[in-house]
Coordinates of C-alpha atoms and ligand atoms in Angstrom, one line a residue:
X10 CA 41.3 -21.1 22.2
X11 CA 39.4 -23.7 20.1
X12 CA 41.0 -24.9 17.2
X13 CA 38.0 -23.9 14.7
X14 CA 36.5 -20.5 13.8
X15 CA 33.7 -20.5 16.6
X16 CA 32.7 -16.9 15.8
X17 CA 29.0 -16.3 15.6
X18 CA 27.5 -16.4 11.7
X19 CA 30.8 -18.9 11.1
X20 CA 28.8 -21.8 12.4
X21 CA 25.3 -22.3 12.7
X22 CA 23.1 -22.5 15.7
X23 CA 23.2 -26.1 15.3
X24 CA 26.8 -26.4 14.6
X25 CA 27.6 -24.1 17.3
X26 CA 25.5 -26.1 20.5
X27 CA 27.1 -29.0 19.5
X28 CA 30.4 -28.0 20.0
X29 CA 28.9 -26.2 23.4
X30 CA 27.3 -29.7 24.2
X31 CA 30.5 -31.6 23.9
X32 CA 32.5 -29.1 25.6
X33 CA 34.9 -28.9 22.7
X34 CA 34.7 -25.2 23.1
X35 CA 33.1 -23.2 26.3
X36 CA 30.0 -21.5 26.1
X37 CA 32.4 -18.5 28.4
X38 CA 34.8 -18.7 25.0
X39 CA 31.5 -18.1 22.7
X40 CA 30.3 -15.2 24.9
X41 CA 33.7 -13.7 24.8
X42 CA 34.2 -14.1 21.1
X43 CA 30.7 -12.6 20.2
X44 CA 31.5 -9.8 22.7
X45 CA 34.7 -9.0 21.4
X46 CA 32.7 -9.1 17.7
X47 CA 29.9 -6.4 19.4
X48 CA 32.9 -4.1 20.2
X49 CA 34.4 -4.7 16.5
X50 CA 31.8 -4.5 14.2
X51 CA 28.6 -2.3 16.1
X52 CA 30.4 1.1 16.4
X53 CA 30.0 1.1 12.4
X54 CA 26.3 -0.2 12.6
X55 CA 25.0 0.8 15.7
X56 CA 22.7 -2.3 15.8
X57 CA 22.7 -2.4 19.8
X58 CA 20.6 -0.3 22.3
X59 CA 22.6 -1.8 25.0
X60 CA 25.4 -4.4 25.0
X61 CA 25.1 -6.6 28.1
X62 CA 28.5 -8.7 29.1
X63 CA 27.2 -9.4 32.6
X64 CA 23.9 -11.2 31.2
X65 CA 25.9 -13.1 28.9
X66 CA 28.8 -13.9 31.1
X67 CA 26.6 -15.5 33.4
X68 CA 24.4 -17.2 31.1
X69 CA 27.6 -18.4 29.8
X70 CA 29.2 -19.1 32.9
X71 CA 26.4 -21.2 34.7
X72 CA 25.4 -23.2 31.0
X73 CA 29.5 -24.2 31.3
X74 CA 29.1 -25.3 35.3
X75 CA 25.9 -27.1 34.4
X76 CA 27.8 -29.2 31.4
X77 CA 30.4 -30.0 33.3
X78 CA 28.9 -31.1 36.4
X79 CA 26.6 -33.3 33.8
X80 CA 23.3 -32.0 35.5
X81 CA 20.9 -30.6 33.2
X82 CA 17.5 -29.7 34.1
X83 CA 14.2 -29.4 32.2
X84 CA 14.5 -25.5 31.6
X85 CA 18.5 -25.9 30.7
X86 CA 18.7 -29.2 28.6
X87 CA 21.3 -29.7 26.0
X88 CA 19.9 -28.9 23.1
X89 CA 20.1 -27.8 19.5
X90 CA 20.3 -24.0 20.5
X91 CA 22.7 -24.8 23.7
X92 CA 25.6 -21.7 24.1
X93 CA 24.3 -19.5 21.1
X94 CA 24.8 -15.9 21.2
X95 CA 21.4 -14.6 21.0
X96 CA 20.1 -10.5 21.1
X97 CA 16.6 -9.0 21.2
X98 CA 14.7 -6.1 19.6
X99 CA 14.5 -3.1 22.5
X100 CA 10.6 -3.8 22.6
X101 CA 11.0 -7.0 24.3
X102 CA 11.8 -6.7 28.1
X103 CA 14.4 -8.8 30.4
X104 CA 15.4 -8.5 33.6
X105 CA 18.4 -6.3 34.0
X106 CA 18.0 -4.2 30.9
X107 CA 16.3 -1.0 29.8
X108 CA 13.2 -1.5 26.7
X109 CA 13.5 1.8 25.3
X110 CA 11.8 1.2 22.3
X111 CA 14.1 3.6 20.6
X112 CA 12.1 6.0 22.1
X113 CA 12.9 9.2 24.4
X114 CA 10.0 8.7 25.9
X115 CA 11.0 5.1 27.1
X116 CA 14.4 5.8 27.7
X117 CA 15.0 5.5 31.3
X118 CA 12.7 2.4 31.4
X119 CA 13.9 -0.7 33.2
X120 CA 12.4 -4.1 32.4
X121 CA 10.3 -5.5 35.5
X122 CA 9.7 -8.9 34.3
X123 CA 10.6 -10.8 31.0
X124 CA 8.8 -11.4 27.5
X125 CA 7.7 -15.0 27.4
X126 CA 9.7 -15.0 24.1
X127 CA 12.8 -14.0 25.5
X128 CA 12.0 -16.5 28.2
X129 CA 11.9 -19.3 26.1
X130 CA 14.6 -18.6 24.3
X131 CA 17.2 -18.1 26.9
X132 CA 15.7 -21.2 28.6
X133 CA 16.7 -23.1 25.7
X134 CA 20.3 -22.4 27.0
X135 CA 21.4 -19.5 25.0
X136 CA 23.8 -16.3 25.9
X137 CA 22.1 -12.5 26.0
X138 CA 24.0 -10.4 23.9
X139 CA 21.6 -7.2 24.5
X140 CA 19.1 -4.9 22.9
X141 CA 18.6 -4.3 19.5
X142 CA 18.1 -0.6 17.8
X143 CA 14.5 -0.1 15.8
X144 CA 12.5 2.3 14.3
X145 CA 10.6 4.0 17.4
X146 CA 7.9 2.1 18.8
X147 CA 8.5 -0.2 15.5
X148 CA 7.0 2.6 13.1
X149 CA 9.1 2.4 10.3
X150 CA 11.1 0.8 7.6
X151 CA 14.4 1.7 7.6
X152 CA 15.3 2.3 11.5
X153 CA 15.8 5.6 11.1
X154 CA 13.2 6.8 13.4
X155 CA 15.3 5.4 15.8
X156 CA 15.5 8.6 18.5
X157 CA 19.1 7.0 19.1
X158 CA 20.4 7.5 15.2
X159 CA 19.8 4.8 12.8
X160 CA 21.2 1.7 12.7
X161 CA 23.2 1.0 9.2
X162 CA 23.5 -2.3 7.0
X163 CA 26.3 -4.6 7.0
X164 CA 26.3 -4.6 3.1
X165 CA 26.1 -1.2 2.5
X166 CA 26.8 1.5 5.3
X167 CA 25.4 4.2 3.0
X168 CA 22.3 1.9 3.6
X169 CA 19.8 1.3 5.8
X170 CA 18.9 -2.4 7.1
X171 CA 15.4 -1.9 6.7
X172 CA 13.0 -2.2 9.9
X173 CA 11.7 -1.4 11.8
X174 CA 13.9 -4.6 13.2
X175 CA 17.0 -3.3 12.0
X176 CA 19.2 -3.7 14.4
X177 CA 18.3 -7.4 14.8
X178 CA 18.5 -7.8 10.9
X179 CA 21.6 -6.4 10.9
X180 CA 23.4 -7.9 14.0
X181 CA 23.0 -11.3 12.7
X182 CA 23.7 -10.2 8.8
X183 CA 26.9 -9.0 10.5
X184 CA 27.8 -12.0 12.0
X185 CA 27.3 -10.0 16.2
X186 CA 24.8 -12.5 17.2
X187 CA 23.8 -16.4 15.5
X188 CA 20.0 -15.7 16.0
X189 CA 17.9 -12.7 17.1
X190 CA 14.3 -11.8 17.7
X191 CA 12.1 -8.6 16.1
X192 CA 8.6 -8.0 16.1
X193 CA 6.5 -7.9 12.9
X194 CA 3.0 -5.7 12.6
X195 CA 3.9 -5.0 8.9
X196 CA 6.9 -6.6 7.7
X197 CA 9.1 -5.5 10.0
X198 CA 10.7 -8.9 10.6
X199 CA 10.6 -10.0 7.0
X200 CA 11.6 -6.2 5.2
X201 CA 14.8 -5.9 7.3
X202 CA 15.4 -9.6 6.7
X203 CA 15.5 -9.0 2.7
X204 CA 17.4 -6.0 3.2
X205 CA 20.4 -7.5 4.9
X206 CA 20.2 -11.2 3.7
X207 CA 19.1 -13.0 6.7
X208 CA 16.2 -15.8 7.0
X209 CA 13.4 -13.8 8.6
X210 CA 10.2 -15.3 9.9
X211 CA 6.9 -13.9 10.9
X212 CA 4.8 -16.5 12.7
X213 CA 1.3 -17.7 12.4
X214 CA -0.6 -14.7 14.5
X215 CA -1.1 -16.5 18.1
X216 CA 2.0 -19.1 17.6
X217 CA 4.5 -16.7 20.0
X218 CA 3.1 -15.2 23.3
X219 CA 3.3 -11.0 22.5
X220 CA 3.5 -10.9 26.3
X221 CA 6.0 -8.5 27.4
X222 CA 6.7 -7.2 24.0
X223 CA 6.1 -3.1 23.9
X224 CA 2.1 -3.5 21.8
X225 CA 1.7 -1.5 18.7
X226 CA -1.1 -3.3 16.8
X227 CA -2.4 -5.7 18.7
X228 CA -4.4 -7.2 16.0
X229 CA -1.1 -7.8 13.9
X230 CA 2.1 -8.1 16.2
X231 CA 3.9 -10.7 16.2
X232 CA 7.7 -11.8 17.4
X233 CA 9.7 -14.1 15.3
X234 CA 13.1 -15.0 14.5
X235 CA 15.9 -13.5 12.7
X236 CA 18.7 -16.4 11.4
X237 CA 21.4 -17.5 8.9
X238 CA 19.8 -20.8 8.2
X239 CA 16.4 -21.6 8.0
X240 CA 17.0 -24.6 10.3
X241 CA 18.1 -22.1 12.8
X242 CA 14.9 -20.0 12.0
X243 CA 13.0 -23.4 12.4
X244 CA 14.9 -24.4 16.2
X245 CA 14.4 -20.5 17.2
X246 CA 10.1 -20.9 16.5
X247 CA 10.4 -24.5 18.0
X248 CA 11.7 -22.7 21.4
X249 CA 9.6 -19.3 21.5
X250 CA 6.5 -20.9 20.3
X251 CA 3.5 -22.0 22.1
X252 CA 0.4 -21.3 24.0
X253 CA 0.7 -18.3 27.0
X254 CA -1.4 -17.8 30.0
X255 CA -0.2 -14.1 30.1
X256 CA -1.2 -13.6 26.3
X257 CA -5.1 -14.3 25.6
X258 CA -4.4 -14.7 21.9
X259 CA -1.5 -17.2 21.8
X260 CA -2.9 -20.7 21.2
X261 CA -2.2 -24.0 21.9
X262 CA -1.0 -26.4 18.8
X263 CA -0.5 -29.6 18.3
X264 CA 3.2 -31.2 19.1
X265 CA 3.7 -32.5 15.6
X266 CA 3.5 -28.9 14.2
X267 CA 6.6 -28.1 15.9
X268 CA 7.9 -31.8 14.7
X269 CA 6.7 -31.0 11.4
X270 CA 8.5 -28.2 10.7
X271 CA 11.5 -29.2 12.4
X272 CA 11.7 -32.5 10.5
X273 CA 11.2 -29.9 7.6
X274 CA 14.5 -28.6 7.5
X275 CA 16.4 -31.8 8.9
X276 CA 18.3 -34.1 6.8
X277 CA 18.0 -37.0 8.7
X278 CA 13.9 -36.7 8.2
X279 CA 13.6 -36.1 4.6
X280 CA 15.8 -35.3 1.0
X281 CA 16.1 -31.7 1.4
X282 CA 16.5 -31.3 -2.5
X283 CA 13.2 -32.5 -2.7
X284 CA 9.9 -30.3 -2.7
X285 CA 7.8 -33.6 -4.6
X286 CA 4.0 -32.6 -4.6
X287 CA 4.7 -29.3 -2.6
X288 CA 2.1 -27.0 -4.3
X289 CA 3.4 -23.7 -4.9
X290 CA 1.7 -20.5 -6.0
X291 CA 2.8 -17.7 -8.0
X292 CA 0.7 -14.1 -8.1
X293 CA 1.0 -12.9 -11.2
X294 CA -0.4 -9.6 -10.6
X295 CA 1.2 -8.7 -7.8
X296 CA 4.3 -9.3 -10.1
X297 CA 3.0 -6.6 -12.3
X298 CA 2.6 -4.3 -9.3
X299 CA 4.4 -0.1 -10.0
X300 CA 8.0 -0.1 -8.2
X301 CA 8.4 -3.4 -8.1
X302 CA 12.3 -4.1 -9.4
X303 CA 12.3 -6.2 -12.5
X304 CA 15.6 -7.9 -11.3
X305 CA 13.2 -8.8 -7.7
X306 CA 10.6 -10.1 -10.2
X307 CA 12.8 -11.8 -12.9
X308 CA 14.7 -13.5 -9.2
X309 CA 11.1 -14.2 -8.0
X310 CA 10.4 -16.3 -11.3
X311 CA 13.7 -18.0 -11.1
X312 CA 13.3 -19.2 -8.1
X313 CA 9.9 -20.8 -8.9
X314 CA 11.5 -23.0 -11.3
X315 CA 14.1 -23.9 -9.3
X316 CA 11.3 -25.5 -6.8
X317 CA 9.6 -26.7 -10.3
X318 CA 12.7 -28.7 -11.3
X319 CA 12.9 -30.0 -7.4
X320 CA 9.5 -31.6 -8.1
X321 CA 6.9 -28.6 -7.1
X322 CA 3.9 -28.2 -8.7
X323 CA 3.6 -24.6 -10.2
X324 CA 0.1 -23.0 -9.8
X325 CA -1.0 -19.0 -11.0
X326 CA -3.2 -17.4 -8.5
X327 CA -4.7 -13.7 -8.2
X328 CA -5.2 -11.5 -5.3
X329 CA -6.7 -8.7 -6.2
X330 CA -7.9 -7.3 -3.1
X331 CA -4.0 -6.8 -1.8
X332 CA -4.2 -3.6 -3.5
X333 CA -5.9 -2.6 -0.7
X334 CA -3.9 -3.9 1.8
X335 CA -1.2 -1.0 2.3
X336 CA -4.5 1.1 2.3
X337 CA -6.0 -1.0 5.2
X338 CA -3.0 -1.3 7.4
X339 CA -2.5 2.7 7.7
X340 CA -5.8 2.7 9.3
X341 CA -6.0 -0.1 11.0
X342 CA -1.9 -0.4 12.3
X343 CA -1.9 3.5 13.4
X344 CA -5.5 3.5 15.4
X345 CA -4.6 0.3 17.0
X346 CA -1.4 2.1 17.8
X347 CA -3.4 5.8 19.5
X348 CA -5.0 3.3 21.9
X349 CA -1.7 1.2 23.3
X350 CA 0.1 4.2 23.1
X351 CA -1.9 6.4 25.3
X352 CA -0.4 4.8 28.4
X353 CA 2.3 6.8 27.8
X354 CA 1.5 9.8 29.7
X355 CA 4.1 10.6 32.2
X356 CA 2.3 9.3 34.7
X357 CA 1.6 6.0 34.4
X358 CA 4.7 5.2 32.0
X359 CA 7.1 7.3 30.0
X360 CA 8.8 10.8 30.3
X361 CA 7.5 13.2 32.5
X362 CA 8.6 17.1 32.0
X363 CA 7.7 18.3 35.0
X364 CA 10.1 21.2 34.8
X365 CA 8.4 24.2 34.3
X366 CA 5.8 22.8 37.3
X367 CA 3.3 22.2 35.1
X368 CA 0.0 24.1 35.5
X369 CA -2.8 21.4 35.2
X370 CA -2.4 17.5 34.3
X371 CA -3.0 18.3 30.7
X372 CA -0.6 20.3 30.5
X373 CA 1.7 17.6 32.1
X374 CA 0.5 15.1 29.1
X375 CA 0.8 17.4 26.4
X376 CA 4.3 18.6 27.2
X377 CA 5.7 14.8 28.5
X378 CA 4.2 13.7 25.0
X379 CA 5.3 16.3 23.0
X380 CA 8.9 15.9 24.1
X381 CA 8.6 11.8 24.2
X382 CA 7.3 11.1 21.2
X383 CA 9.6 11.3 17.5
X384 CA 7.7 12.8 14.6
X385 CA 6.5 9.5 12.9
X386 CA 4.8 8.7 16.5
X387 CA 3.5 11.6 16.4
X388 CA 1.9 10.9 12.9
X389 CA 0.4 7.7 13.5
X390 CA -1.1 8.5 16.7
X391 CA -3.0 11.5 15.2
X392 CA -4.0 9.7 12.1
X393 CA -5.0 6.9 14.5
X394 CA -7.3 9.0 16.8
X395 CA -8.4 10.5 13.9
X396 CA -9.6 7.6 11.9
X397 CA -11.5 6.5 15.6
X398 CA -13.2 9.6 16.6
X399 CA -16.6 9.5 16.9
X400 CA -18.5 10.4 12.9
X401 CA -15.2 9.1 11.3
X402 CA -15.5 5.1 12.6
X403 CA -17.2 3.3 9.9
X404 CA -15.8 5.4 7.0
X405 CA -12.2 4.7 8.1
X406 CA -11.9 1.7 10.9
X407 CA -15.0 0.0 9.9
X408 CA -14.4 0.4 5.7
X409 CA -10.5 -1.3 6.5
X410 CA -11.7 -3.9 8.4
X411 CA -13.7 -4.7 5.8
X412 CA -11.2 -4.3 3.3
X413 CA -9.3 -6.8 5.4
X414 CA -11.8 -9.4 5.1
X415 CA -11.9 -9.5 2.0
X416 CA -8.0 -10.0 1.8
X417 CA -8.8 -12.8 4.0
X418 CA -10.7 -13.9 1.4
X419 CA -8.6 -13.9 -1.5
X420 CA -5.2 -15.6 0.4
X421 CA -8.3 -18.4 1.7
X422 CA -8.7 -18.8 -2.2
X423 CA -4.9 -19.4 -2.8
X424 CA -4.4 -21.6 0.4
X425 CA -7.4 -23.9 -0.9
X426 CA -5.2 -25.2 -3.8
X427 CA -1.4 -24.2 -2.9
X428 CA 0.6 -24.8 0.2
X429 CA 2.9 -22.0 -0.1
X430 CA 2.6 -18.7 -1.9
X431 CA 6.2 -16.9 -3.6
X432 CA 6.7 -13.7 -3.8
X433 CA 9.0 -10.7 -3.5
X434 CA 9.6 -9.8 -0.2
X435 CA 9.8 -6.2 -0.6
X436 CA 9.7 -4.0 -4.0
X437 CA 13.4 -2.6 -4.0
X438 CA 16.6 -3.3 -2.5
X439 CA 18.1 -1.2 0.6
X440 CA 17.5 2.1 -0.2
X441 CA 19.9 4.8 0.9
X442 CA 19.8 6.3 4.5
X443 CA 17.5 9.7 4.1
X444 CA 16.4 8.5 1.2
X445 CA 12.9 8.3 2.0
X446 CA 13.5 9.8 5.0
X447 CA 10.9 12.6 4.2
X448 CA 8.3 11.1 2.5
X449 CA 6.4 8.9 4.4
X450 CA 4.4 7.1 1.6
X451 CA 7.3 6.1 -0.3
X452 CA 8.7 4.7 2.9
X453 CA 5.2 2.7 3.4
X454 CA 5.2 1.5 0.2
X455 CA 8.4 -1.1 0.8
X456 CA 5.9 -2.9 2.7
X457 CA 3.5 -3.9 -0.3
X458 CA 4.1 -7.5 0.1
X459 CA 4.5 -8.1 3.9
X460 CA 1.9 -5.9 5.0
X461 CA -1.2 -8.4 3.8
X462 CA 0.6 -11.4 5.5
X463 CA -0.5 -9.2 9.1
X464 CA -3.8 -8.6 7.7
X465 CA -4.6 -11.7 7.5
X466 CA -2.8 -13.4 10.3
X467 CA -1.1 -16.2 8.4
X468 CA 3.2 -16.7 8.0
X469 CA 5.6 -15.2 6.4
X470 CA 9.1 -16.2 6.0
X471 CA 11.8 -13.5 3.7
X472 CA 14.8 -16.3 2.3
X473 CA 18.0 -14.6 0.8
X474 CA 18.2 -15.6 -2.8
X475 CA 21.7 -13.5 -4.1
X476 CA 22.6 -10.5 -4.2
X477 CA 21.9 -7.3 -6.7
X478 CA 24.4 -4.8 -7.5
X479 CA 26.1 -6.0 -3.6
X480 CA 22.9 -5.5 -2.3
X481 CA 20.4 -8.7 -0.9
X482 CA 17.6 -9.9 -2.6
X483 CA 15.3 -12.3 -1.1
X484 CA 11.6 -14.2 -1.8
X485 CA 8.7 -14.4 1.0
X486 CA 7.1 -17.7 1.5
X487 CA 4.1 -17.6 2.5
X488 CA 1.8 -20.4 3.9
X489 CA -1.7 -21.0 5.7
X490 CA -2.5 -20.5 9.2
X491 CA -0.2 -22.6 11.3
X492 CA 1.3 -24.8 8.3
X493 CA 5.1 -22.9 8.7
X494 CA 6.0 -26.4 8.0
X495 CA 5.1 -26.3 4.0
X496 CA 7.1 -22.6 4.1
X497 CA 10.4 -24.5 5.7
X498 CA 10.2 -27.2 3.6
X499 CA 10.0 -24.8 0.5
X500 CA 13.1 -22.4 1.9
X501 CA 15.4 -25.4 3.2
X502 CA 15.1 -26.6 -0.5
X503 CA 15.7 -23.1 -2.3
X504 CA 18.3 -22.1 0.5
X505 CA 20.0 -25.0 -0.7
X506 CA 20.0 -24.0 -4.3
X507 CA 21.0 -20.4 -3.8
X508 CA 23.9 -20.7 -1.3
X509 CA 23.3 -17.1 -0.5
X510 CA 26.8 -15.9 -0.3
X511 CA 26.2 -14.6 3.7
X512 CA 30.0 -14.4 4.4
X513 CA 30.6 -12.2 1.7
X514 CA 29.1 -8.9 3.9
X515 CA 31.7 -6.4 3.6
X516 CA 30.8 -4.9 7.0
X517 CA 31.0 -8.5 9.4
X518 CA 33.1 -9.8 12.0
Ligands
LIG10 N1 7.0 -0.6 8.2 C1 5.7 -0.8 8.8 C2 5.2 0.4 9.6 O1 5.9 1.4 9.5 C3 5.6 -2.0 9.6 C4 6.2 -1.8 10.9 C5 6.2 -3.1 11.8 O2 6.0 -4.2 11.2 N2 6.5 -2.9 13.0 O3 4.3 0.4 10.2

């Protein structure tokens, strides 16, 4: 055994391939340890779908022959993400595992090919843990629409970890896995990640390839990281991002992006404590809004002057059309998600009940549907067909699009004078499990402040800022399209002034 504490969440990512690199300990060791931390902790959490030791033995196995035999190749370079114990949301397919989605319907599904994403990132020489627990087809805050139970947080059992990326919130809060990967249509990277005190990005819309990642909103989906650092957040976008051929709306960026906002977070590019001419906006009335927690707000505010006293210039801003945005997501989010969800027919993809023989192929739909599907599925793809049928377009679909441009507008406003944009990440706290459970509009309402970041297509990054009543409290930084550099700069400065307190979770390995 190595002589230090190589457990995953004891060292960062960057710590952690280092000691890979220079074969102080083996990446076989780190597998093995993270494993053993799976078997430990996850029984009490439930943050895996599927645990897979042969995928990370390998991995583990053939990164070790490659380091001692000194070859590297261009797909399996040392690097700054070399031997770290990674796991993905169950949307995200790989080879050799099922994508369940949480879902009955996609139980039985086996990958057939591999999300770009999870591509990259395991060509960047990291070990496959397995698949992560979410709310069913990622409709959800709180993972509880799971069909396979809910997965629980690491702080607070009683809890939920927010979602719908829940279980990869909470398998790195726990300390299971160094960096994981959700997807994020309305906050379900960044929600989870202030519910469990993890650094949660969402991506500029286009950065990360969706390819291979279950759809839901096509318009809004996006797959970003789940870390402990926000230089670990930074190295996990370096390695997923980038332009596609498989996914049309993935772009191509300039290299120095990616330099930018990895030289954001290092400190052998620039004074970390320093944020000097880094223009930084504060809402004031979506500080005002109902719900919101006046400790969340009061934390908010504190942590504006913390990047004041690091040399930021303060600036108030409105956005009055956010109001909307919760409003324009439940139209536009659920009819997005009728139309990818009507491959699901039990034909084509999904459960089939077949047994009765069924009596025409309508019947086969309706009853492979009805049995596939979870109730909240259920409710978005009715209030999505609704809101398209023909005579109901422009009042619902049409009137939200709308309602989205003129978000569009209002963060365009804030973006022309301010580089990033503080504010809560979400209203409350974890709430308790069943909680909200039965009322879906208190559930939606968690998502105030991430849901407009999809909307308009811009980044979104939750940072852990302490902890209330044992519970994590965070701040979203938010910045213009593609300029995730300004929002690390921001949280590598504030992460340093908080020292969240991450290996204080009662529930960890
Ligand atoms: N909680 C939001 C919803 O229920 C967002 C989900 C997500 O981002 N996948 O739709």
């Amino acid at each position: 055994m190595a002589a230090f504490d190589f457990r995953p969440g004891a060292l960062s990512a960057a710590e952690l391939s280092a000691a890979v690199t220079a074969r102080e300990i083996s990446a076989r060791e780190v597998a093995l340890s993270a494993l053993a931390a799976i078997e430990a902790t996850d029984p009490a959490l439930h943050a895996f779908n599927e645990v897979t030791p042969e995928l990370a033995l390998a991995a583990a196995d053939a990164l070790d022959a490659r380091l001692a035999a000194g070859t590297t190749t261009a797909t399996a370079p040392p690097g700054p993400l070399t031997g770290v114990p990674v796991a993905f949301k169950d949307n995200m397919n790989l080879i050799g595992t099922h994508t369940t989605c949480s879902s009955r319907m996609l139980q039985s599904y086996q990958s057939t090919y591999d999300c770009t994403a999870v591509r990259r990132l395991l060509d960047a020489g990291t070990i496959p843990l397995g698949k992560l627990n979410m709310d069913e087809f990622a409709f959800g805050s709180s993972t509880e629409s799971s069909a396979f139970g809910p997965t629980h947080n690491p702080w607070d059992t009683d809890r939920v970890p927010g979602g719908s990326s829940g279980g990869s919130a909470a398998a790195v809060a726990a300390g299971m896995a160094t960096i994981t990967l959700g997807s994020d249509t309305g906050g379900s990277i960044r929600q989870p990640g202030s519910f469990t005190g993890t650094v949660a990005l969402k991506p500029t819309y286009g950065r990360v390839s969706r390819y291979g990642c279950v759809a839901f909103a096509s318009s809004l989906d996006q797959i970003g990281p789940f870390a402990h650092t926000v230089r670990d957040a930074a190295l996990a976008l370096a390695a997923i991002c980038g332009q596609d051929p498989m996914d049309a709306t993935s772009v191509s960026r300039p290299e120095t992006e990616t330099q930018a906002f990895l030289a954001a977070t290092d400190p052998a590019a620039r004074d970390l404590d320093d944020v000097t001419g880094l223009r930084v906006a504060i809402a004031t009335d979506l500080l005002e809004s109902d719900g919101l927690d006046p400790r969340i707000r009061a934390d908010v505010l504190a942590q504006a002057e913390t990047l004041a006293d690091r040399g930021a210039d303060l600036i108030e801003v409105t956005l009055p059309s956010t109001e909307y945005g919760l409003s324009a997501y439940y139209i536009v989010g659920p009819a997005e998600a009728s139309s990818n969800l009507a491959r699901f027919d039990g034909i084509r993809y999904g459960l089939r009940v077949s047994d009765p023989e069924p009596t025409d192929v309508m019947d086969l739909y309706l009853r492979s549907r009805a049995a596939g599907f979870g109730a909240e599925s259920i409710r978005r793809i009715m209030i999505g067909t609704y809101a398209l049928s023909a005579g109901y377009y422009d009042a619902y679909y049409g009137q939200a699009q709308k309602a989205r441009t003129v978000i569009k507008q209002d963060f365009a406003r804030v973006f022309a004078q301010a580089d990033v944009l503080l504010t809560p990440t979400s209203p409350t706290t974890a709430f308790r499990l069943g909680e909200k459970a039965s009322d879906p509009l208190a559930m939606y309402l968690s998502d105030i402040y991430t849901i407009p970041v999809n909307l308009v297509g811009t980044a979104g990054l939750s940072l852990p800022t302490g902890l209330i009543d044992g519970l994590p409290t965070s701040v979203q930084l938010i910045s213009d399209y593609f300029n995730e550099a300004a929002i690390f700069r921001a949280a590598t400065t504030l992460e340093r002034a908080v020292q969240f307190p991450r290996n204080d979770v009662p529930c960890g390995v």
